[in-house]
CSV table of C-alpha atoms in Angstrom, one decimal:
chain,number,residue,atom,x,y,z
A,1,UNK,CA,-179.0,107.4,-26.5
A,2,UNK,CA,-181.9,105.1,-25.0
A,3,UNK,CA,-181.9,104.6,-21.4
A,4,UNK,CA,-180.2,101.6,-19.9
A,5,UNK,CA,-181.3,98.9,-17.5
A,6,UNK,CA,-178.9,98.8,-13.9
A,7,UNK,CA,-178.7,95.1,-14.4
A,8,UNK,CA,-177.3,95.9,-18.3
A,9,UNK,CA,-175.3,98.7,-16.7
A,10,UNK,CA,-173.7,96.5,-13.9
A,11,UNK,CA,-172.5,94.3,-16.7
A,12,UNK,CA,-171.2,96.2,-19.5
A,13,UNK,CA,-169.8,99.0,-16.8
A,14,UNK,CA,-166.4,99.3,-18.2
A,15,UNK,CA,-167.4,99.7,-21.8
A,16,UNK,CA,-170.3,102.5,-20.4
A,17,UNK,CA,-167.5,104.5,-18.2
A,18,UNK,CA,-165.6,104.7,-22.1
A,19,UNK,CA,-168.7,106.0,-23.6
A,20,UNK,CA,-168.9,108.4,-21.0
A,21,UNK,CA,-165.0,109.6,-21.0
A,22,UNK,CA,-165.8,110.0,-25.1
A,23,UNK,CA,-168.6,112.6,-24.0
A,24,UNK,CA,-171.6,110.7,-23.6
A,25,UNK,CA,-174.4,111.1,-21.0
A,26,UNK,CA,-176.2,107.8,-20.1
A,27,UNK,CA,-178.9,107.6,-18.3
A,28,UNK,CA,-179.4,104.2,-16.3
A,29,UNK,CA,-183.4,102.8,-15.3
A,30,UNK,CA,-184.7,100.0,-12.9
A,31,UNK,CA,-187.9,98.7,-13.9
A,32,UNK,CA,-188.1,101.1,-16.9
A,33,UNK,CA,-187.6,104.5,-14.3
A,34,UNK,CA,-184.6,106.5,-14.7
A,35,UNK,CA,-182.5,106.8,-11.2
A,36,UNK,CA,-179.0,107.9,-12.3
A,37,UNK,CA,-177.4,110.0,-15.5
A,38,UNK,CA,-173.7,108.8,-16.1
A,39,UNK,CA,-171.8,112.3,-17.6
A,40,UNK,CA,-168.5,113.4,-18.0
A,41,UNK,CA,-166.8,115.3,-15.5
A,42,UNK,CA,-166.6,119.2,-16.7
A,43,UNK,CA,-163.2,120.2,-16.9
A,44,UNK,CA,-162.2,123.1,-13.9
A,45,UNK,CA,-162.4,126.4,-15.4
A,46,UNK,CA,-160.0,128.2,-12.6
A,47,UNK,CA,-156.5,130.0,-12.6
A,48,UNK,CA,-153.6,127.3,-13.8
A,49,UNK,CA,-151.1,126.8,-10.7
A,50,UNK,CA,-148.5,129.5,-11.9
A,51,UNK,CA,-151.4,132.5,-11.7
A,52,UNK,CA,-152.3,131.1,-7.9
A,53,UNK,CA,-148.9,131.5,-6.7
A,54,UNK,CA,-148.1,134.8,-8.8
A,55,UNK,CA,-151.6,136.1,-6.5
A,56,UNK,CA,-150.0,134.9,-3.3
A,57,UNK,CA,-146.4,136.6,-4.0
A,58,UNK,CA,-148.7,139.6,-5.0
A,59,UNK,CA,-151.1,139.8,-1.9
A,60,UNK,CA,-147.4,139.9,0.1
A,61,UNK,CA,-145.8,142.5,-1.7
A,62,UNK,CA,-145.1,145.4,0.4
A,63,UNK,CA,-146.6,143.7,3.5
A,64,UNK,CA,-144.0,143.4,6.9
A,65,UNK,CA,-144.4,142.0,10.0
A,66,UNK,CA,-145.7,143.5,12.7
A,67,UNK,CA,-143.2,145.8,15.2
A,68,UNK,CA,-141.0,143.5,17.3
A,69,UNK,CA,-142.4,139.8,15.8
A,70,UNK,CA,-140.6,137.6,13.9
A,71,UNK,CA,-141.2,135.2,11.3
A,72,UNK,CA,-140.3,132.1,13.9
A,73,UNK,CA,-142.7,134.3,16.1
A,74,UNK,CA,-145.7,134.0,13.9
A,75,UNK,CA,-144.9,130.2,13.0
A,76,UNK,CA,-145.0,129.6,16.9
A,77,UNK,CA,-147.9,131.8,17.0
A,78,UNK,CA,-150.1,129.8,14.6
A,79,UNK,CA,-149.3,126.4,15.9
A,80,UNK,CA,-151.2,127.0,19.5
A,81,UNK,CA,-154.3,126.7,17.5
């Protein structure tokens, strides 16, 4: 696509952000020298919510507290910092 001017882009800015949702890179100039690339946000690539918390209830498997502290103990214990 050809470059386009800030003055162009400040106008037609809604109809550009479209273009760019649909999966095209723009690439905006002032005085006929590019300063900016409008592109689409790359979709995460990480673990989906339900592996995150199946790692969590994994990491505490088999895991106690330490002799003589309780829960309430650590809670309190955490708070002072």
């Amino acid at each position: 696509m050809a470059p386009i001017a800030s003055r162009e882009a400040k106008t037609h800015f809604p109809a550009l952000l479209k273009r760019v949702q649909e999966g095209e890179h723009i690439t905006i100039t002032k005085h006929g020298v590019p300063v900016a690339v409008l592109s689409p946000v790359e979709a995460k690539k990480g673990k989906s919510r339900e592996d995150a918390i199946e790692a969590m209830r994994a990491f505490g498997r088999g895991r106690t507290l330490p002799e003589g502290m309780t829960f309430k103990d650590m809670i309190d214990e955490g708070r002072r910092y």
